[in-house]
GROMACS .gro file of C-alpha atoms in nm:
model
  395
    1UNK     CA    1   0.485  -0.425   5.032
    2UNK     CA    2   0.252  -0.675   5.007
    3UNK     CA    3  -0.006  -0.433   4.983
    4UNK     CA    4   0.208  -0.349   4.644
    5UNK     CA    5   0.259  -0.646   4.494
    6UNK     CA    6  -0.182  -0.712   4.531
    7UNK     CA    7  -0.219  -0.376   4.366
    8UNK     CA    8   0.057  -0.475   4.103
    9UNK     CA    9  -0.149  -0.811   4.019
   10UNK     CA   10  -0.493  -0.640   4.048
   11UNK     CA   11  -0.391  -0.458   3.778
   12UNK     CA   12  -0.217  -0.619   3.570
   13UNK     CA   13  -0.530  -0.838   3.539
   14UNK     CA   14  -0.678  -0.487   3.359
   15UNK     CA   15  -0.459  -0.412   3.167
   16UNK     CA   16  -0.602  -0.238   2.834
   17UNK     CA   17  -0.438   0.020   2.591
   18UNK     CA   18  -0.722   0.074   2.427
   19UNK     CA   19  -1.032   0.093   2.757
   20UNK     CA   20  -0.986   0.414   2.819
   21UNK     CA   21  -0.956   0.813   2.746
   22UNK     CA   22  -1.209   0.990   2.556
   23UNK     CA   23  -1.320   0.830   2.285
   24UNK     CA   24  -1.353   0.543   2.516
   25UNK     CA   25  -1.602   0.739   2.716
   26UNK     CA   26  -1.752   0.828   2.325
   27UNK     CA   27  -1.806   0.459   2.279
   28UNK     CA   28  -1.968   0.414   2.641
   29UNK     CA   29  -2.239   0.670   2.516
   30UNK     CA   30  -2.338   0.589   2.185
   31UNK     CA   31  -2.368   0.260   2.416
   32UNK     CA   32  -2.040   0.029   2.200
   33UNK     CA   33  -1.945  -0.080   2.516
   34UNK     CA   34  -2.169  -0.265   2.734
   35UNK     CA   35  -2.046  -0.385   3.081
   36UNK     CA   36  -1.726  -0.288   3.027
   37UNK     CA   37  -1.742  -0.483   2.743
   38UNK     CA   38  -1.651  -0.312   2.387
   39UNK     CA   39  -1.875  -0.452   2.151
   40UNK     CA   40  -1.621  -0.457   1.830
   41UNK     CA   41  -1.839  -0.557   1.623
   42UNK     CA   42  -2.071  -0.266   1.630
   43UNK     CA   43  -1.808  -0.068   1.651
   44UNK     CA   44  -1.639  -0.171   1.333
   45UNK     CA   45  -1.975  -0.175   1.149
   46UNK     CA   46  -2.067   0.160   1.281
   47UNK     CA   47  -1.724   0.307   1.141
   48UNK     CA   48  -1.860   0.242   0.780
   49UNK     CA   49  -2.171   0.406   0.883
   50UNK     CA   50  -2.003   0.734   0.935
   51UNK     CA   51  -1.737   0.669   0.688
   52UNK     CA   52  -1.844   0.526   0.383
   53UNK     CA   53  -2.205   0.523   0.414
   54UNK     CA   54  -2.275   0.936   0.337
   55UNK     CA   55  -1.976   0.909   0.029
   56UNK     CA   56  -2.164   0.638  -0.095
   57UNK     CA   57  -2.517   0.847  -0.118
   58UNK     CA   58  -2.365   1.160  -0.149
   59UNK     CA   59  -2.190   1.070  -0.489
   60UNK     CA   60  -2.462   0.863  -0.588
   61UNK     CA   61  -2.662   1.201  -0.570
   62UNK     CA   62  -2.387   1.403  -0.711
   63UNK     CA   63  -2.365   1.137  -1.000
   64UNK     CA   64  -2.020   1.065  -0.884
   65UNK     CA   65  -2.055   0.708  -0.768
   66UNK     CA   66  -1.987   0.584  -1.107
   67UNK     CA   67  -1.863   0.858  -1.331
   68UNK     CA   68  -1.676   0.897  -1.696
   69UNK     CA   69  -1.302   0.810  -1.551
   70UNK     CA   70  -1.243   0.600  -1.294
   71UNK     CA   71  -1.032   0.877  -1.076
   72UNK     CA   72  -1.423   1.011  -1.098
   73UNK     CA   73  -1.569   0.744  -0.989
   74UNK     CA   74  -1.640   0.699  -0.614
   75UNK     CA   75  -1.726   0.294  -0.645
   76UNK     CA   76  -1.434   0.228  -0.842
   77UNK     CA   77  -1.199   0.401  -0.606
   78UNK     CA   78  -1.029   0.051  -0.477
   79UNK     CA   79  -0.808   0.299  -0.204
   80UNK     CA   80  -1.080   0.486  -0.093
   81UNK     CA   81  -1.295   0.169  -0.064
   82UNK     CA   82  -1.057  -0.068   0.095
   83UNK     CA   83  -0.958   0.147   0.354
   84UNK     CA   84  -1.352   0.250   0.461
   85UNK     CA   85  -1.488  -0.068   0.421
   86UNK     CA   86  -1.212  -0.338   0.527
   87UNK     CA   87  -0.905  -0.172   0.626
   88UNK     CA   88  -1.068   0.095   0.981
   89UNK     CA   89  -1.316  -0.188   1.027
   90UNK     CA   90  -1.036  -0.433   1.060
   91UNK     CA   91  -0.771  -0.206   1.276
   92UNK     CA   92  -1.120  -0.133   1.520
   93UNK     CA   93  -1.213  -0.566   1.523
   94UNK     CA   94  -0.799  -0.618   1.625
   95UNK     CA   95  -0.836  -0.388   1.941
   96UNK     CA   96  -0.992  -0.653   2.134
   97UNK     CA   97  -0.777  -0.897   2.027
   98UNK     CA   98  -0.437  -0.634   2.100
   99UNK     CA   99  -0.632  -0.617   2.463
  100UNK     CA  100  -0.677  -0.929   2.525
  101UNK     CA  101  -0.323  -1.077   2.429
  102UNK     CA  102  -0.101  -0.805   2.576
  103UNK     CA  103  -0.272  -0.852   2.906
  104UNK     CA  104  -0.180  -1.199   2.927
  105UNK     CA  105   0.203  -1.121   2.810
  106UNK     CA  106   0.156  -0.873   3.075
  107UNK     CA  107   0.024  -1.112   3.404
  108UNK     CA  108   0.313  -1.370   3.292
  109UNK     CA  109   0.568  -1.198   3.421
  110UNK     CA  110   0.422  -1.177   3.731
  111UNK     CA  111   0.286  -1.573   3.684
  112UNK     CA  112   0.637  -1.700   3.568
  113UNK     CA  113   0.778  -1.441   3.888
  114UNK     CA  114   1.006  -1.318   3.622
  115UNK     CA  115   0.958  -0.989   3.807
  116UNK     CA  116   1.152  -0.993   4.115
  117UNK     CA  117   0.962  -0.859   4.482
  118UNK     CA  118   1.206  -0.577   4.546
  119UNK     CA  119   1.082  -0.447   4.160
  120UNK     CA  120   0.721  -0.545   4.266
  121UNK     CA  121   0.544  -0.182   4.301
  122UNK     CA  122   0.849  -0.055   4.034
  123UNK     CA  123   0.635  -0.265   3.807
  124UNK     CA  124   0.302  -0.123   3.903
  125UNK     CA  125   0.385   0.213   3.885
  126UNK     CA  126   0.513   0.113   3.532
  127UNK     CA  127   0.231  -0.066   3.482
  128UNK     CA  128  -0.010   0.300   3.636
  129UNK     CA  129   0.196   0.524   3.378
  130UNK     CA  130   0.139   0.341   3.043
  131UNK     CA  131  -0.233   0.309   3.102
  132UNK     CA  132  -0.209   0.680   3.164
  133UNK     CA  133  -0.067   0.777   2.848
  134UNK     CA  134  -0.262   0.514   2.630
  135UNK     CA  135  -0.566   0.715   2.789
  136UNK     CA  136  -0.477   1.115   2.852
  137UNK     CA  137  -0.697   1.281   2.689
  138UNK     CA  138  -0.439   1.561   2.592
  139UNK     CA  139  -0.286   1.282   2.384
  140UNK     CA  140  -0.593   1.193   2.235
  141UNK     CA  141  -0.686   1.551   2.154
  142UNK     CA  142  -0.313   1.548   2.038
  143UNK     CA  143  -0.440   1.228   1.776
  144UNK     CA  144  -0.712   1.425   1.624
  145UNK     CA  145  -0.515   1.734   1.541
  146UNK     CA  146  -0.291   1.523   1.350
  147UNK     CA  147  -0.571   1.331   1.199
  148UNK     CA  148  -0.657   1.710   1.078
  149UNK     CA  149  -0.372   1.787   0.959
  150UNK     CA  150  -0.332   1.448   0.760
  151UNK     CA  151  -0.642   1.542   0.657
  152UNK     CA  152  -0.550   1.823   0.496
  153UNK     CA  153  -0.208   1.746   0.364
  154UNK     CA  154  -0.328   1.499   0.175
  155UNK     CA  155  -0.619   1.764   0.048
  156UNK     CA  156  -0.365   1.977  -0.073
  157UNK     CA  157  -0.192   1.675  -0.271
  158UNK     CA  158  -0.498   1.584  -0.455
  159UNK     CA  159  -0.577   2.009  -0.523
  160UNK     CA  160  -0.250   1.969  -0.777
  161UNK     CA  161  -0.438   1.631  -0.890
  162UNK     CA  162  -0.465   1.720  -1.306
  163UNK     CA  163  -0.736   1.531  -1.326
  164UNK     CA  164  -1.095   1.514  -1.217
  165UNK     CA  165  -1.148   1.282  -0.893
  166UNK     CA  166  -1.471   1.281  -0.742
  167UNK     CA  167  -1.378   1.484  -0.432
  168UNK     CA  168  -1.283   1.757  -0.643
  169UNK     CA  169  -1.453   1.735  -0.989
  170UNK     CA  170  -1.376   1.960  -1.281
  171UNK     CA  171  -1.648   2.268  -1.245
  172UNK     CA  172  -1.666   2.590  -1.519
  173UNK     CA  173  -1.294   2.425  -1.568
  174UNK     CA  174  -1.195   2.487  -1.298
  175UNK     CA  175  -1.120   2.167  -0.912
  176UNK     CA  176  -1.418   2.262  -0.673
  177UNK     CA  177  -1.473   1.999  -0.376
  178UNK     CA  178  -1.761   1.821  -0.381
  179UNK     CA  179  -2.031   1.771  -0.115
  180UNK     CA  180  -1.861   1.395  -0.094
  181UNK     CA  181  -1.551   1.535  -0.090
  182UNK     CA  182  -1.605   1.725   0.193
  183UNK     CA  183  -1.730   1.470   0.371
  184UNK     CA  184  -1.435   1.298   0.264
  185UNK     CA  185  -1.174   1.538   0.414
  186UNK     CA  186  -1.392   1.667   0.727
  187UNK     CA  187  -1.514   1.292   0.858
  188UNK     CA  188  -1.366   0.943   0.648
  189UNK     CA  189  -1.043   1.023   0.632
  190UNK     CA  190  -0.951   1.205   0.992
  191UNK     CA  191  -1.140   0.843   1.085
  192UNK     CA  192  -0.943   0.637   0.902
  193UNK     CA  193  -0.590   0.874   0.998
  194UNK     CA  194  -0.720   0.879   1.350
  195UNK     CA  195  -0.756   0.502   1.358
  196UNK     CA  196  -0.451   0.410   1.221
  197UNK     CA  197  -0.259   0.661   1.464
  198UNK     CA  198  -0.395   0.575   1.803
  199UNK     CA  199  -0.276   0.221   1.689
  200UNK     CA  200   0.078   0.374   1.581
  201UNK     CA  201   0.034   0.597   1.961
  202UNK     CA  202  -0.011   0.254   2.159
  203UNK     CA  203   0.263   0.051   2.006
  204UNK     CA  204   0.506   0.291   2.082
  205UNK     CA  205   0.396   0.317   2.409
  206UNK     CA  206   0.439  -0.063   2.429
  207UNK     CA  207   0.805   0.011   2.304
  208UNK     CA  208   0.848   0.219   2.579
  209UNK     CA  209   0.623  -0.020   2.866
  210UNK     CA  210   0.922  -0.294   2.735
  211UNK     CA  211   1.222  -0.069   2.772
  212UNK     CA  212   1.209   0.008   3.033
  213UNK     CA  213   1.092  -0.368   3.195
  214UNK     CA  214   1.443  -0.510   3.038
  215UNK     CA  215   1.556  -0.285   3.274
  216UNK     CA  216   1.490  -0.493   3.569
  217UNK     CA  217   1.665  -0.721   3.714
  218UNK     CA  218   1.526  -0.998   3.585
  219UNK     CA  219   1.433  -1.376   3.659
  220UNK     CA  220   1.561  -1.529   3.412
  221UNK     CA  221   1.707  -1.895   3.369
  222UNK     CA  222   1.874  -1.995   3.053
  223UNK     CA  223   1.835  -2.400   3.103
  224UNK     CA  224   1.457  -2.302   3.092
  225UNK     CA  225   1.235  -2.530   2.833
  226UNK     CA  226   1.158  -2.218   2.596
  227UNK     CA  227   1.453  -2.194   2.498
  228UNK     CA  228   1.417  -1.807   2.563
  229UNK     CA  229   1.567  -1.788   2.950
  230UNK     CA  230   1.227  -1.781   3.051
  231UNK     CA  231   1.104  -1.524   2.812
  232UNK     CA  232   0.950  -1.709   2.565
  233UNK     CA  233   0.600  -1.593   2.633
  234UNK     CA  234   0.739  -1.226   2.474
  235UNK     CA  235   0.700  -1.383   2.219
  236UNK     CA  236   0.262  -1.410   2.224
  237UNK     CA  237   0.269  -1.012   2.150
  238UNK     CA  238   0.335  -1.086   1.724
  239UNK     CA  239   0.006  -1.167   1.795
  240UNK     CA  240  -0.180  -0.924   1.943
  241UNK     CA  241  -0.046  -0.703   1.697
  242UNK     CA  242  -0.172  -0.924   1.344
  243UNK     CA  243  -0.499  -0.712   1.339
  244UNK     CA  244  -0.302  -0.421   1.269
  245UNK     CA  245  -0.097  -0.517   1.042
  246UNK     CA  246  -0.360  -0.641   0.820
  247UNK     CA  247  -0.530  -0.368   0.847
  248UNK     CA  248  -0.226  -0.098   0.774
  249UNK     CA  249  -0.135  -0.374   0.431
  250UNK     CA  250  -0.482  -0.379   0.300
  251UNK     CA  251  -0.457   0.012   0.252
  252UNK     CA  252  -0.180  -0.047   0.077
  253UNK     CA  253  -0.305  -0.310  -0.071
  254UNK     CA  254  -0.579  -0.135  -0.242
  255UNK     CA  255  -0.329   0.158  -0.314
  256UNK     CA  256  -0.161  -0.080  -0.542
  257UNK     CA  257  -0.504  -0.236  -0.736
  258UNK     CA  258  -0.555   0.140  -0.907
  259UNK     CA  259  -0.262   0.136  -1.033
  260UNK     CA  260  -0.253  -0.242  -1.158
  261UNK     CA  261  -0.589  -0.270  -1.219
  262UNK     CA  262  -0.637   0.121  -1.458
  263UNK     CA  263  -0.250   0.155  -1.506
  264UNK     CA  264  -0.208  -0.193  -1.659
  265UNK     CA  265   0.085  -0.241  -1.410
  266UNK     CA  266   0.241  -0.559  -1.328
  267UNK     CA  267   0.194  -0.674  -0.906
  268UNK     CA  268   0.551  -0.810  -0.971
  269UNK     CA  269   0.692  -0.460  -1.052
  270UNK     CA  270   0.585  -0.309  -0.684
  271UNK     CA  271   0.758  -0.647  -0.520
  272UNK     CA  272   1.062  -0.451  -0.350
  273UNK     CA  273   0.820  -0.217  -0.239
  274UNK     CA  274   0.550  -0.532  -0.054
  275UNK     CA  275   0.935  -0.710   0.073
  276UNK     CA  276   1.031  -0.355   0.250
  277UNK     CA  277   0.651  -0.312   0.367
  278UNK     CA  278   0.670  -0.646   0.521
  279UNK     CA  279   1.054  -0.585   0.712
  280UNK     CA  280   0.897  -0.272   0.834
  281UNK     CA  281   0.590  -0.475   0.974
  282UNK     CA  282   0.867  -0.694   1.160
  283UNK     CA  283   1.080  -0.452   1.298
  284UNK     CA  284   0.721  -0.238   1.486
  285UNK     CA  285   0.582  -0.525   1.576
  286UNK     CA  286   0.911  -0.762   1.704
  287UNK     CA  287   1.102  -0.436   1.754
  288UNK     CA  288   1.100  -0.448   2.130
  289UNK     CA  289   1.226  -0.741   2.220
  290UNK     CA  290   1.520  -0.657   2.123
  291UNK     CA  291   1.560  -0.462   2.464
  292UNK     CA  292   1.596  -0.788   2.656
  293UNK     CA  293   1.884  -0.991   2.410
  294UNK     CA  294   2.170  -0.797   2.659
  295UNK     CA  295   2.019  -0.999   2.896
  296UNK     CA  296   1.945  -1.264   2.769
  297UNK     CA  297   2.314  -1.284   2.664
  298UNK     CA  298   2.475  -1.225   2.965
  299UNK     CA  299   2.248  -1.499   3.100
  300UNK     CA  300   2.354  -1.731   2.884
  301UNK     CA  301   2.754  -1.665   2.891
  302UNK     CA  302   2.758  -1.681   3.271
  303UNK     CA  303   2.498  -1.999   3.228
  304UNK     CA  304   2.757  -2.148   2.942
  305UNK     CA  305   3.084  -2.116   3.240
  306UNK     CA  306   2.832  -2.194   3.538
  307UNK     CA  307   2.697  -2.522   3.431
  308UNK     CA  308   3.048  -2.608   3.199
  309UNK     CA  309   3.202  -2.627   3.546
  310UNK     CA  310   2.909  -2.830   3.734
  311UNK     CA  311   2.909  -3.069   3.445
  312UNK     CA  312   3.312  -3.108   3.455
  313UNK     CA  313   3.287  -3.174   3.832
  314UNK     CA  314   2.998  -3.433   3.775
  315UNK     CA  315   3.146  -3.637   3.548
  316UNK     CA  316   3.495  -3.652   3.775
  317UNK     CA  317   3.318  -3.824   4.030
  318UNK     CA  318   3.111  -4.046   3.760
  319UNK     CA  319   3.479  -4.171   3.666
  320UNK     CA  320   3.606  -4.234   4.041
  321UNK     CA  321   3.300  -4.444   4.132
  322UNK     CA  322   3.301  -4.599   3.829
  323UNK     CA  323   3.576  -4.629   3.621
  324UNK     CA  324   3.863  -4.545   3.791
  325UNK     CA  325   4.102  -4.841   3.916
  326UNK     CA  326   4.125  -4.731   4.247
  327UNK     CA  327   3.663  -4.589   4.336
  328UNK     CA  328   3.595  -4.405   4.562
  329UNK     CA  329   3.500  -4.635   4.930
  330UNK     CA  330   3.216  -4.400   5.028
  331UNK     CA  331   2.882  -4.407   4.774
  332UNK     CA  332   2.827  -4.049   4.567
  333UNK     CA  333   2.468  -3.939   4.474
  334UNK     CA  334   2.527  -3.953   4.141
  335UNK     CA  335   2.501  -4.146   3.785
  336UNK     CA  336   2.492  -4.146   3.531
  337UNK     CA  337   2.158  -4.135   3.457
  338UNK     CA  338   2.207  -3.786   3.690
  339UNK     CA  339   2.472  -3.667   3.431
  340UNK     CA  340   2.277  -3.733   3.119
  341UNK     CA  341   2.020  -3.469   3.284
  342UNK     CA  342   2.302  -3.213   3.302
  343UNK     CA  343   2.446  -3.268   2.944
  344UNK     CA  344   2.045  -3.236   2.846
  345UNK     CA  345   2.052  -2.888   3.094
  346UNK     CA  346   2.370  -2.766   2.902
  347UNK     CA  347   2.279  -2.845   2.575
  348UNK     CA  348   1.954  -2.632   2.654
  349UNK     CA  349   2.193  -2.388   2.788
  350UNK     CA  350   2.402  -2.388   2.468
  351UNK     CA  351   2.064  -2.404   2.227
  352UNK     CA  352   1.883  -2.087   2.457
  353UNK     CA  353   1.856  -1.754   2.213
  354UNK     CA  354   1.939  -1.464   2.313
  355UNK     CA  355   1.589  -1.242   2.136
  356UNK     CA  356   1.287  -1.462   2.234
  357UNK     CA  357   1.093  -1.437   1.933
  358UNK     CA  358   0.973  -1.797   1.764
  359UNK     CA  359   1.018  -1.878   1.403
  360UNK     CA  360   0.653  -1.959   1.439
  361UNK     CA  361   0.572  -1.599   1.509
  362UNK     CA  362   0.652  -1.410   1.280
  363UNK     CA  363   0.554  -1.659   0.996
  364UNK     CA  364   0.249  -1.605   1.139
  365UNK     CA  365   0.247  -1.254   1.097
  366UNK     CA  366   0.392  -1.248   0.787
  367UNK     CA  367   0.130  -1.433   0.613
  368UNK     CA  368  -0.131  -1.260   0.757
  369UNK     CA  369   0.064  -0.929   0.690
  370UNK     CA  370   0.056  -1.081   0.278
  371UNK     CA  371  -0.287  -1.147   0.241
  372UNK     CA  372  -0.406  -0.835   0.124
  373UNK     CA  373  -0.183  -0.870  -0.152
  374UNK     CA  374  -0.321  -1.222  -0.265
  375UNK     CA  375  -0.602  -1.131  -0.494
  376UNK     CA  376  -0.331  -0.860  -0.659
  377UNK     CA  377  -0.136  -1.190  -0.826
  378UNK     CA  378  -0.420  -1.306  -0.928
  379UNK     CA  379  -0.410  -1.000  -1.234
  380UNK     CA  380  -0.097  -1.198  -1.318
  381UNK     CA  381  -0.349  -1.486  -1.440
  382UNK     CA  382  -0.568  -1.487  -1.814
  383UNK     CA  383  -0.875  -1.406  -1.741
  384UNK     CA  384  -1.011  -1.676  -2.015
  385UNK     CA  385  -0.741  -1.880  -1.817
  386UNK     CA  386  -0.916  -1.848  -1.493
  387UNK     CA  387  -1.267  -1.929  -1.613
  388UNK     CA  388  -1.132  -2.285  -1.782
  389UNK     CA  389  -1.000  -2.350  -1.458
  390UNK     CA  390  -1.407  -2.270  -1.284
  391UNK     CA  391  -1.582  -2.454  -1.568
  392UNK     CA  392  -1.340  -2.759  -1.497
  393UNK     CA  393  -1.419  -2.711  -1.118
  394UNK     CA  394  -1.777  -2.705  -1.166
  395UNK     CA  395  -1.790  -2.974  -1.459
   0.00000   0.00000   0.00000
């Protein structure tokens, strides 16, 4: 048993959802990993070199960088440029933040002694199983296949588009696949889709992990100062996925930019879609913490009766000692200060949340998710007012 506990401690210290598998090994061969540490800045820049730069060169050579319409101009395609220049690099950079943050959360289960001793070996096996799935070569191959399937579906959708585009310009009266379009559907878009699918796969594994942990016999305390029975540290997991939230929403913002700038739509026309996206983002990222609600509710309900009974006994003893007409002869080891401390504990139990999520962490997640949409709101301000304001600031 002691050996299992020791293994679990070291294993939780190495917990990394993104630190293994065939793609990680490929990064090692490309020297994007040095001494076991991922060079995320270089990795993110490499995605631009692979996905965006060839498109810029090919469209310039084919005369499609700036065509006669915004559909036929690569450089005027906000959705694609935002996706490849901001979205993909942001998702790649966010992998390190996610790894470090989730590792801290996993370690806290042991440091706070939330996991019972008899469940340590099961906890270790669960972590091992989770990382095995995260680093599985079969899973990576399936994600690559799904990425190319996604690219094929987008290709068939654009094939029916009535306008000529830089990916499928019209030549001799029919749509043909340009060289830049070929690179986009074979390399750029599958790369974006793969990065996104890898994130979704690991989020699914995080849900699975917390679901199984919630079924353990957890050591919870209703009077814990974190106000969540000792599980308040789980709220930190929201910060681990803020990079994913930004990378995912910035792609949506890029698509809306095309509609707003070229079609003249008002950004307010899409307010409910944005609100729905924000709700979905919170659900996907904070959703697995709901698994602990039943256990926290049971802990709170039990503690309310226990602390209520304890407070009643202590109060009666103090009253008999100090307020009774016939005070007790023997000295009681309790006074009004002890009752006050007990009252604080009772209040903490009553105020305990059964959902281990703090409002500040949710607000931070929403703020990061909304950032990509802020520039779109600027289109509501007339350009002459913007220039006037800039002149006032400068002068």
